[in-house]
mmCIF file of C-alpha atoms and ligand atoms in Angstrom:
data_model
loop_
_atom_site.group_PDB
_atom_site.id
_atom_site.type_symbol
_atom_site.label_atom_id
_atom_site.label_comp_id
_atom_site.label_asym_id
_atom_site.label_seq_id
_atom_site.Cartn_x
_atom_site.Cartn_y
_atom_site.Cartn_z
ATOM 1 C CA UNK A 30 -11.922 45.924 -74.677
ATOM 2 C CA UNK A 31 -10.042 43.361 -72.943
ATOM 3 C CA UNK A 32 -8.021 45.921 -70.630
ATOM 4 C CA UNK A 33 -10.636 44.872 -67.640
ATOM 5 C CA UNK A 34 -8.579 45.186 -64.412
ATOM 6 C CA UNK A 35 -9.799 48.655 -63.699
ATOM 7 C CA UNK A 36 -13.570 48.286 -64.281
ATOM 8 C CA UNK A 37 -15.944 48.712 -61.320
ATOM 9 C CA UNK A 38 -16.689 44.729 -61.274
ATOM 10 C CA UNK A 39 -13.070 43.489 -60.936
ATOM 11 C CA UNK A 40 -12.204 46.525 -58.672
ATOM 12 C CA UNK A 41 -15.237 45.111 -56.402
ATOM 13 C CA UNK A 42 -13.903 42.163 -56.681
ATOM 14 C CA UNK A 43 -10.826 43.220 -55.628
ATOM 15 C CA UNK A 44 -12.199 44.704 -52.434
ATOM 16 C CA UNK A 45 -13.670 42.315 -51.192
ATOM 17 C CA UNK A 46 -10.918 39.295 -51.918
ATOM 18 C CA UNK A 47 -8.396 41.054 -50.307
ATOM 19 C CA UNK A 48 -10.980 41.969 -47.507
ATOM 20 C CA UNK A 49 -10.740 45.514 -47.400
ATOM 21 C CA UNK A 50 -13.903 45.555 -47.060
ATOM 22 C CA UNK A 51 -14.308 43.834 -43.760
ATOM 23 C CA UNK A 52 -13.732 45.131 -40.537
ATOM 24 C CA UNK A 53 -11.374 41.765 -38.913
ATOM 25 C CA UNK A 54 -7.957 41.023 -40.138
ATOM 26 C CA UNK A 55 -4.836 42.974 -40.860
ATOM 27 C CA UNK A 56 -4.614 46.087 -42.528
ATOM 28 C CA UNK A 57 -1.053 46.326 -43.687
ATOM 29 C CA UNK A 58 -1.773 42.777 -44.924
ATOM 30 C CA UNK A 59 -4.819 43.472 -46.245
ATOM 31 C CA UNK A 60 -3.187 46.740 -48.553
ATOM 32 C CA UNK A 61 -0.653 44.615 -49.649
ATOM 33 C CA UNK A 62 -2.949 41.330 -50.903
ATOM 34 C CA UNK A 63 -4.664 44.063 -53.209
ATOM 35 C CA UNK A 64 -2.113 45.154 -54.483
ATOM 36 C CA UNK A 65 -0.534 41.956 -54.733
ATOM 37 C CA UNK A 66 -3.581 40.647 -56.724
ATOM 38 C CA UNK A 67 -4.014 43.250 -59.131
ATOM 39 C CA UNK A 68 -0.269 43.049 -60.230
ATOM 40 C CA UNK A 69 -1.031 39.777 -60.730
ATOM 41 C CA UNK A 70 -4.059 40.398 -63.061
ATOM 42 C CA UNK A 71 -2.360 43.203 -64.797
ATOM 43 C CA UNK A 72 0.241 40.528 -65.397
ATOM 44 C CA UNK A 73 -2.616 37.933 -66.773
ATOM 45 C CA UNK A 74 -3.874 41.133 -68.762
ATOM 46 C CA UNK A 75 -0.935 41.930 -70.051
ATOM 47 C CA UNK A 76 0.678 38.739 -71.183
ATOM 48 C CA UNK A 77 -2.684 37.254 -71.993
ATOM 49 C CA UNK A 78 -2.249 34.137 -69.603
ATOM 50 C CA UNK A 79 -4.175 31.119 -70.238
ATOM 51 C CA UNK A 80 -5.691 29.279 -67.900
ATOM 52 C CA UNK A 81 -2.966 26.051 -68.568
ATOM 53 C CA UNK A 82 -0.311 28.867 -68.137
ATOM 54 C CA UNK A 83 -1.230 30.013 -64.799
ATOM 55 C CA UNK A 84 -1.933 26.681 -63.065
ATOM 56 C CA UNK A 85 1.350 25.111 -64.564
ATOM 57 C CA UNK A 86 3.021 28.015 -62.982
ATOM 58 C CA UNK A 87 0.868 27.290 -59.303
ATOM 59 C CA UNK A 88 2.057 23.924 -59.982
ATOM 60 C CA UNK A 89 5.891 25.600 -60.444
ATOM 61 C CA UNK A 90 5.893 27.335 -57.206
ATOM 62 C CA UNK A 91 4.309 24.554 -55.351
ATOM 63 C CA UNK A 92 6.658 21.854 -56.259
ATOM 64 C CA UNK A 93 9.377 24.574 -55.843
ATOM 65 C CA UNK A 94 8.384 25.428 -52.619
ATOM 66 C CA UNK A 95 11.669 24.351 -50.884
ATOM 67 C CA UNK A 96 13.326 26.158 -53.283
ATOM 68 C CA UNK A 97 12.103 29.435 -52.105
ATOM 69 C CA UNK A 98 14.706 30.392 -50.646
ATOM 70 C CA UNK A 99 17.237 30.430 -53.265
ATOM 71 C CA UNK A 100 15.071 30.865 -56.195
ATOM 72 C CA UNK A 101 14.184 34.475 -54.462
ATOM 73 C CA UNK A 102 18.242 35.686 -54.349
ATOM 74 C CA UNK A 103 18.011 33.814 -57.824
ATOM 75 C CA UNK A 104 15.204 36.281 -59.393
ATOM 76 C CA UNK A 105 17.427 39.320 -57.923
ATOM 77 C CA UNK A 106 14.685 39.931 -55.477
ATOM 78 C CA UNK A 107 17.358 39.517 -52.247
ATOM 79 C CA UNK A 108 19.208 42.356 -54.003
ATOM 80 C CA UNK A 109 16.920 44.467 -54.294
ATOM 81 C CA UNK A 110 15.559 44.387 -51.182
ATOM 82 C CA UNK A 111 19.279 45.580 -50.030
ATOM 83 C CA UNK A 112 18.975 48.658 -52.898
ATOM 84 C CA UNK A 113 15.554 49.309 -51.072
ATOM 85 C CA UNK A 114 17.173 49.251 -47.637
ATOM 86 C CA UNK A 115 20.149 51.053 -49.376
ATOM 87 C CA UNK A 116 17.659 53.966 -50.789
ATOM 88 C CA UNK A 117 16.003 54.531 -47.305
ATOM 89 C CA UNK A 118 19.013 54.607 -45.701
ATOM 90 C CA UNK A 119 20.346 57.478 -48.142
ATOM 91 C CA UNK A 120 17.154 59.527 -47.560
ATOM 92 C CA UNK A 121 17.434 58.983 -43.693
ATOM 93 C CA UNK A 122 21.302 60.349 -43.800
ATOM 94 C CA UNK A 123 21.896 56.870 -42.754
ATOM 95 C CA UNK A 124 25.036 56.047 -44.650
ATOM 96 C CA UNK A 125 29.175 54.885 -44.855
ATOM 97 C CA UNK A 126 30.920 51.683 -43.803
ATOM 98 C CA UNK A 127 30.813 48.119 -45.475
ATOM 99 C CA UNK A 128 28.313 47.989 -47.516
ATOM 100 C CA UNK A 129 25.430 45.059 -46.802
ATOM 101 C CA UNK A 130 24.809 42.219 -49.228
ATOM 102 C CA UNK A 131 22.712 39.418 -49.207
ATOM 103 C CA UNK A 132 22.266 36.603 -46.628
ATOM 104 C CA UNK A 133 21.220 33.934 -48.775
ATOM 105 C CA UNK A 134 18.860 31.078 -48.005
ATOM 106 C CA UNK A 135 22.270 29.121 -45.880
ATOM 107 C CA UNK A 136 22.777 30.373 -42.312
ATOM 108 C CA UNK A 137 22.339 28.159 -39.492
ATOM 109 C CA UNK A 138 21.954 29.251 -36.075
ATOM 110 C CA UNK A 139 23.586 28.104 -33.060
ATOM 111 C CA UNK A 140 27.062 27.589 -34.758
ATOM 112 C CA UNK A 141 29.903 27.283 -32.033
ATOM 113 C CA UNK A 142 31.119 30.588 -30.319
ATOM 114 C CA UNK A 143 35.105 30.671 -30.439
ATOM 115 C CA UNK A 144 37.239 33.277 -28.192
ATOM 116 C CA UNK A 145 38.929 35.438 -31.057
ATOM 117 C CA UNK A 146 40.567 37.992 -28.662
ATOM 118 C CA UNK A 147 43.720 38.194 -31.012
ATOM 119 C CA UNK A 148 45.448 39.109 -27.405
ATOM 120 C CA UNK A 149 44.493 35.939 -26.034
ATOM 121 C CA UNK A 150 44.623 33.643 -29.044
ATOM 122 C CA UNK A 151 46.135 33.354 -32.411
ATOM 123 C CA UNK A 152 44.426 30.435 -34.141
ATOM 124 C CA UNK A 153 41.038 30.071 -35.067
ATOM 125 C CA UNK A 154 40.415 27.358 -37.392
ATOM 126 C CA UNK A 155 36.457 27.176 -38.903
ATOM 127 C CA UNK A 156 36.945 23.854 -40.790
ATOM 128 C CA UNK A 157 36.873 20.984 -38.839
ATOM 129 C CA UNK A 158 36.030 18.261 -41.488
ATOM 130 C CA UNK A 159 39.375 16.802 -43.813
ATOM 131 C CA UNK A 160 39.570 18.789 -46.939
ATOM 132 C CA UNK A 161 41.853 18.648 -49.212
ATOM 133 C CA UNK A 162 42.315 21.930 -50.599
ATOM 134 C CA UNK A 163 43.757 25.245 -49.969
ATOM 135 C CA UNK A 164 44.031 27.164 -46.748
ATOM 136 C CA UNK A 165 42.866 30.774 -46.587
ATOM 137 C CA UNK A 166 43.605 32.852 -44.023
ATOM 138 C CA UNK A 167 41.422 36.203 -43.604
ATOM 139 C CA UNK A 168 41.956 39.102 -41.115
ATOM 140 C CA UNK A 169 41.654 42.630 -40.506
ATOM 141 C CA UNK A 170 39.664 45.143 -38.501
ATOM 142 C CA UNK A 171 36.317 45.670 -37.363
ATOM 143 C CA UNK A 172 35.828 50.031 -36.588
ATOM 144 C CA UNK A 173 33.685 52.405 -36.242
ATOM 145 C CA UNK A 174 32.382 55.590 -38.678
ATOM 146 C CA UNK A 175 35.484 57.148 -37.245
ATOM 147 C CA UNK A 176 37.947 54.320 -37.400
ATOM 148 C CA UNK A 177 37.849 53.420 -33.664
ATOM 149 C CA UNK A 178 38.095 49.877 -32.816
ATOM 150 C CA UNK A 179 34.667 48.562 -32.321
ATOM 151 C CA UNK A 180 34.903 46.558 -29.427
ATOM 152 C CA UNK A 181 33.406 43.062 -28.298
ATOM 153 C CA UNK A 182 31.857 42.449 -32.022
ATOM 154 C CA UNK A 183 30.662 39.139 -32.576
ATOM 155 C CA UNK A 184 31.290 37.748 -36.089
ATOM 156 C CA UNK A 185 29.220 35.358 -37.987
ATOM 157 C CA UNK A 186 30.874 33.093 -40.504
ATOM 158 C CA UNK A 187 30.121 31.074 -42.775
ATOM 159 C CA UNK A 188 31.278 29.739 -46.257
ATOM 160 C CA UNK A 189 30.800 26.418 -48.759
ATOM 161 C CA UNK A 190 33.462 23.571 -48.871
ATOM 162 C CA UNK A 191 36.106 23.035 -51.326
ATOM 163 C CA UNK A 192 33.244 21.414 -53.619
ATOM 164 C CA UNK A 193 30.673 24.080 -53.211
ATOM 165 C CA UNK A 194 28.345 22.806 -50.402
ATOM 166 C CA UNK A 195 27.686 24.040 -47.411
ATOM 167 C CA UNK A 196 27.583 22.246 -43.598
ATOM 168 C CA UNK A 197 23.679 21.159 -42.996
ATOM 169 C CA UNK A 198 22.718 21.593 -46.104
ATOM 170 C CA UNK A 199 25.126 19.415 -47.745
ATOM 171 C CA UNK A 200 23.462 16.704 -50.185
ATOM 172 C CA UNK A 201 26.554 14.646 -49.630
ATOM 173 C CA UNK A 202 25.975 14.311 -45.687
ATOM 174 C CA UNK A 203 30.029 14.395 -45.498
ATOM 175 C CA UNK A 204 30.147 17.550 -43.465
ATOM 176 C CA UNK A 205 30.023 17.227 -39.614
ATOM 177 C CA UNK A 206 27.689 20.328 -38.103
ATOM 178 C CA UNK A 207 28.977 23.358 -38.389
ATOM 179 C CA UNK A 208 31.573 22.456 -40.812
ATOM 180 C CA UNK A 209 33.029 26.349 -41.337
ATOM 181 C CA UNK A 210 30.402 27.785 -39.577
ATOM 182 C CA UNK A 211 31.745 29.822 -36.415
ATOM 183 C CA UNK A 212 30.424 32.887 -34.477
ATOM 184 C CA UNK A 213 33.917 34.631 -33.382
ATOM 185 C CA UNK A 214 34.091 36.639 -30.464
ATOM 186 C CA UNK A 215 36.497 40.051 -31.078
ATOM 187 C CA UNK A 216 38.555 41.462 -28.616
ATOM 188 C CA UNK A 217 38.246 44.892 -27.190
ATOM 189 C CA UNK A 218 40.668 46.120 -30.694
ATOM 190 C CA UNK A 219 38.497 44.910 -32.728
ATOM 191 C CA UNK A 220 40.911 42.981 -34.831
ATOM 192 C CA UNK A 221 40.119 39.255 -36.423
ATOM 193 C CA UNK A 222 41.870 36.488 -37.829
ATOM 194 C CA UNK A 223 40.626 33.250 -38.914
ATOM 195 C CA UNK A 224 42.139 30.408 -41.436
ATOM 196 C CA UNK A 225 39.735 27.468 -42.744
ATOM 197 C CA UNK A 226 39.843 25.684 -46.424
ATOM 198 C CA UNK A 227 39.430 27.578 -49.241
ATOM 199 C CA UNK A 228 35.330 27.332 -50.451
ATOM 200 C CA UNK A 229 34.444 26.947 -53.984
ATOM 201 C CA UNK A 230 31.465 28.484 -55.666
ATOM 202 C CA UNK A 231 28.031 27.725 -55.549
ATOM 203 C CA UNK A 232 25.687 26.332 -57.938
ATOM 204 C CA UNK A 233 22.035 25.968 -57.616
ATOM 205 C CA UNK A 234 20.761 21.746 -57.325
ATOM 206 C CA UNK A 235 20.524 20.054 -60.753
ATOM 207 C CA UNK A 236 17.427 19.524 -61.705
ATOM 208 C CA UNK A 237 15.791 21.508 -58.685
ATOM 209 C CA UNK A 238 13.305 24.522 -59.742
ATOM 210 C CA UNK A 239 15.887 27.097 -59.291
ATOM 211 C CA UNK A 240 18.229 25.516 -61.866
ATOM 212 C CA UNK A 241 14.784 24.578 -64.059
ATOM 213 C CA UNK A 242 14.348 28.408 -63.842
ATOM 214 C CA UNK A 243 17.560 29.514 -64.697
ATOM 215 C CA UNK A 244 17.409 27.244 -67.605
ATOM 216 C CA UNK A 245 14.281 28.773 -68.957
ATOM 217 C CA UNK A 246 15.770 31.938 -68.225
ATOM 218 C CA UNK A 247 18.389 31.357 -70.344
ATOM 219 C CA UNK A 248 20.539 31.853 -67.396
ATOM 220 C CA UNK A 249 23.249 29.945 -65.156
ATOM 221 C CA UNK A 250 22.751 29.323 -61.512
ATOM 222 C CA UNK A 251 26.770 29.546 -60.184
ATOM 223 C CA UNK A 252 28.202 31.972 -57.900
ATOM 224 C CA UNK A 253 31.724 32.808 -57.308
ATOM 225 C CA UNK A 254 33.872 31.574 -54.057
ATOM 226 C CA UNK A 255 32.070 33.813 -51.181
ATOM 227 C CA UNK A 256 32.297 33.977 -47.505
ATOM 228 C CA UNK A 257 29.227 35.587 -45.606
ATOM 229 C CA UNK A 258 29.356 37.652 -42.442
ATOM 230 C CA UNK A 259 27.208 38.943 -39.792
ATOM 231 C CA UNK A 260 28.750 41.203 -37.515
ATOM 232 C CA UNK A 261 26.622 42.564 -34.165
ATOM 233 C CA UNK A 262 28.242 44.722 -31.443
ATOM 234 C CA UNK A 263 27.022 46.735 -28.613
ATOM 235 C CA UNK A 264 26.300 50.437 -29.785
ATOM 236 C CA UNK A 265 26.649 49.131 -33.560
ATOM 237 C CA UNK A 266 24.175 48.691 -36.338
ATOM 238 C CA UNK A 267 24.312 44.769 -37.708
ATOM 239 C CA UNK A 268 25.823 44.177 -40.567
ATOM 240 C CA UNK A 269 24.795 41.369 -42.839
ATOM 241 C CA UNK A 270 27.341 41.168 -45.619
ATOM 242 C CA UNK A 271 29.776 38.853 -47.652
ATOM 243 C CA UNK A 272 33.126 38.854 -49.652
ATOM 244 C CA UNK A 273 32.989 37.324 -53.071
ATOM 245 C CA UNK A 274 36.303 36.396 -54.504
ATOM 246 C CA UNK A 275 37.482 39.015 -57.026
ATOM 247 C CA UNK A 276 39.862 36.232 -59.021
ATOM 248 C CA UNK A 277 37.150 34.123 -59.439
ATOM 249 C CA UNK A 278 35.337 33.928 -62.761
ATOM 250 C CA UNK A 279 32.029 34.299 -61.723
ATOM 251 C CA UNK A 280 32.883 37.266 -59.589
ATOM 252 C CA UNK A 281 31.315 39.627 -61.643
ATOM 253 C CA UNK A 282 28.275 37.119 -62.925
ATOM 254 C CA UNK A 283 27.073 36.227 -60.011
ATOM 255 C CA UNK A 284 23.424 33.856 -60.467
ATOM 256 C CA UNK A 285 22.297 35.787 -56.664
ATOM 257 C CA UNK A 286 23.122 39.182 -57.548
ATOM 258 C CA UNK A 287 25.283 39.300 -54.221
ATOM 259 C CA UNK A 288 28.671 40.691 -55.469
ATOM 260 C CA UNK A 289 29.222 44.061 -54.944
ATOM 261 C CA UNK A 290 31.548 46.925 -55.350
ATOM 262 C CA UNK A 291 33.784 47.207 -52.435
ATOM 263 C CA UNK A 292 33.125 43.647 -51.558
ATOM 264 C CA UNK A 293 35.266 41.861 -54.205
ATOM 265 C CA UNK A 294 38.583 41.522 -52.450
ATOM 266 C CA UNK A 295 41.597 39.311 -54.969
ATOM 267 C CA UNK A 296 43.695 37.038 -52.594
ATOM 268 C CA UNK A 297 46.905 37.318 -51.966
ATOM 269 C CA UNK A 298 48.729 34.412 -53.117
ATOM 270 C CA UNK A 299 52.030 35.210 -52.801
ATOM 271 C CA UNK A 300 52.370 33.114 -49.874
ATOM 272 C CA UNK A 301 51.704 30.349 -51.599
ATOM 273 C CA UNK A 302 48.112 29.868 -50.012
ATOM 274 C CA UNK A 303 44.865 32.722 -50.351
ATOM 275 C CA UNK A 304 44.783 35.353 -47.825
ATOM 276 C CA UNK A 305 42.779 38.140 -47.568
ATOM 277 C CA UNK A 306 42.722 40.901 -45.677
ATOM 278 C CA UNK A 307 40.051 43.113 -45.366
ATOM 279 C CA UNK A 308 38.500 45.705 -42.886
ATOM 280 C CA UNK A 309 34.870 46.039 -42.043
ATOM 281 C CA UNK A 310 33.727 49.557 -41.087
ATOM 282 C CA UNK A 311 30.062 49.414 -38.911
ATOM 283 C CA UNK A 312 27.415 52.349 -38.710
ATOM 284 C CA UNK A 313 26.414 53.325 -35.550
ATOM 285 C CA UNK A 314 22.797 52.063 -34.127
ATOM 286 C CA UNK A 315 20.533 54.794 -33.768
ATOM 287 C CA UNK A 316 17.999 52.367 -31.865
ATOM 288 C CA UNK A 317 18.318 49.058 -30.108
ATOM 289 C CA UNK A 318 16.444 47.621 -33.290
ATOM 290 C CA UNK A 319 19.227 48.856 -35.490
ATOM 291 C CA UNK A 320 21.784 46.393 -33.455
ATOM 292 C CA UNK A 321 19.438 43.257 -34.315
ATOM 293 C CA UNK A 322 19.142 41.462 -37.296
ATOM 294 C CA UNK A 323 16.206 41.075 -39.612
ATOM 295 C CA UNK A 324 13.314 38.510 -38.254
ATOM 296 C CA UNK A 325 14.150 36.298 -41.006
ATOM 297 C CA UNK A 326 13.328 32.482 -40.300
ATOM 298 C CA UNK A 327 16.393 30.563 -40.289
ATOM 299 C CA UNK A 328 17.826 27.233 -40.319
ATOM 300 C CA UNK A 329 18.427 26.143 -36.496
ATOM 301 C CA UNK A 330 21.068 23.358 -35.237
HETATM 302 C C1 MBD B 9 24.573 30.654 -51.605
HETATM 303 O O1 MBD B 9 25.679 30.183 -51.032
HETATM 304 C C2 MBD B 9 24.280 31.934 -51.412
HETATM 305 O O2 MBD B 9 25.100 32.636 -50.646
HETATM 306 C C3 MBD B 9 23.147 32.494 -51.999
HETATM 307 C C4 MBD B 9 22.834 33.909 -51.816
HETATM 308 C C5 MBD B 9 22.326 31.732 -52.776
HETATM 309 C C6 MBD B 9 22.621 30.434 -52.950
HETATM 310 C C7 MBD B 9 23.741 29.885 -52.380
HETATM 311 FE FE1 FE B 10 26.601 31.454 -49.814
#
């Protein structure tokens, strides 16, 4: 009786708010606003939302707005967009090599370019700022499907400080630009090293809608210790990937969904400091787009 989504008036309706039934505008767009909108009244259906329901939740997402971008790796939506990247790539033979992992909501563009050709140079430090923590050093190998170097790779990184916050976006305003933010450039061997202070884990703003969410969600909003990479090279599909601490105790309850098998590495402490060493294995491109990475809007410095 109340199950109205599919009669002819709301399926009119439908049509013509998501302008299907005009001749302007865009058609992938206009697909995916039906779609879009009768989820969303299935949902209503379903659930029986009241009208103080649904504007409290407009009001939500609206206040929340800046929020956006971590309440989406938050809700596991992030992650699955990998598994649907992940799935494509299986049917398309597309496969092997480090897997991919989330960005997250924290990159910033434009972060210094330092010579890493480990035949030229054999120090390259990503934290600039004092802190007073451990050092961790991380190296290893960039290669190919077959294990051949992968030569002139460029390799994003980027990781939190030793309290969990991250250069630019720190609410502190302690960390100088770029604080542990580099863009390495790789020798013809494809080898990397790097040392900077050992980041601690993440956890969402107190009080923001993400940890409001979480809350209601019964949830928590922490990650474990992480570092993120990008890595582009000629001939090479991007990568967009991180390491998540494997010691750490969030490592395997991770608020983001980012950790993944294969990318859980345990440092080696027996040195006294962490180290980690760890090889990253590319795909080839199959297509110049296949070398870029994803449109996403990001932060710019
Ligand atoms: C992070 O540092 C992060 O990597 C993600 C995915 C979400 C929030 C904070
Ligand atoms: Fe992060």
């Amino acid at each position: 009786m109340t199950d109205i989504v599919k009669s002819a008036e709301v399926q009119r309706l439908l049509d013509r708010a998501s302008g299907v039934t005009e001749t302007g505008g865009n058609p992938r767009l206009k697909a995916i606003m039906r779609d879009l909108l009768e989820a969303t009244m299935q949902i209503i259906e379903k659930h029986d939302i009241d009208e103080s329901e649904f504007w409290q939740a407009l009001k939500f997402l609206q206040d929340g707005a800046g929020e956006f971008g971590l309440i989406a790796p938050g809700i596991g939506i992030e992650h699955f967009l990998d598994l649907h990247m992940d799935a494509k790539d299986a049917e398309a033979g597309q496969t092997g090599g480090t897997p991919r992992t989330i960005e997250g909501p924290l990159y910033v563009a434009g972060a210094p370019v330092v010579d890493g050709d480990l035949t030229r140079t054999n120090d390259v430090n990503l934290t600039q700022d004092p802190d007073d923590t451990e050092t961790l050093t991380m190296s290893g190998r960039v290669t190919g499907p077959d294990g051949e170097p992968v030569q002139d790779a460029l390799l994003h990184v980027w990781h939190a400080n030793s309290k969990g916050f991250y250069s630019h976006f720190d609410p502190t305003g302690e960390q100088s630009e770029f604080n542990n933010r580099r863009r390495i450039k790789l020798g013809p061997d494809g080898r990397y090293a790097f040392r900077s202070k050992m980041p601690r884990g993440y956890s969402c703003p107190p009080g923001g809608a993400t940890a409001n969410l979480m809350e209601m969600l019964g949830r928590h909003g922490d990650r474990p210790a992480h570092v993120h990479f990008f890595i582009e090279a000629p001939g090479y599909r991007a990568l967009t990937t991180q390491i998540n601490f494997g010691d750490d105790p969030h490592a395997h309850d991770d608020f983001a969904f980012g950790t993944r098998e294969g990318l859980l590495p345990v440092p080696d402490r027996s040195g006294g400091n962490p180290d980690i060493q760890f090889d990253f294995q590319l795909q080839k491109a199959r297509s110049s787009e296949d070398e870029a990475f994803s449109q996403r809007p990001r932060a710019e410095a």
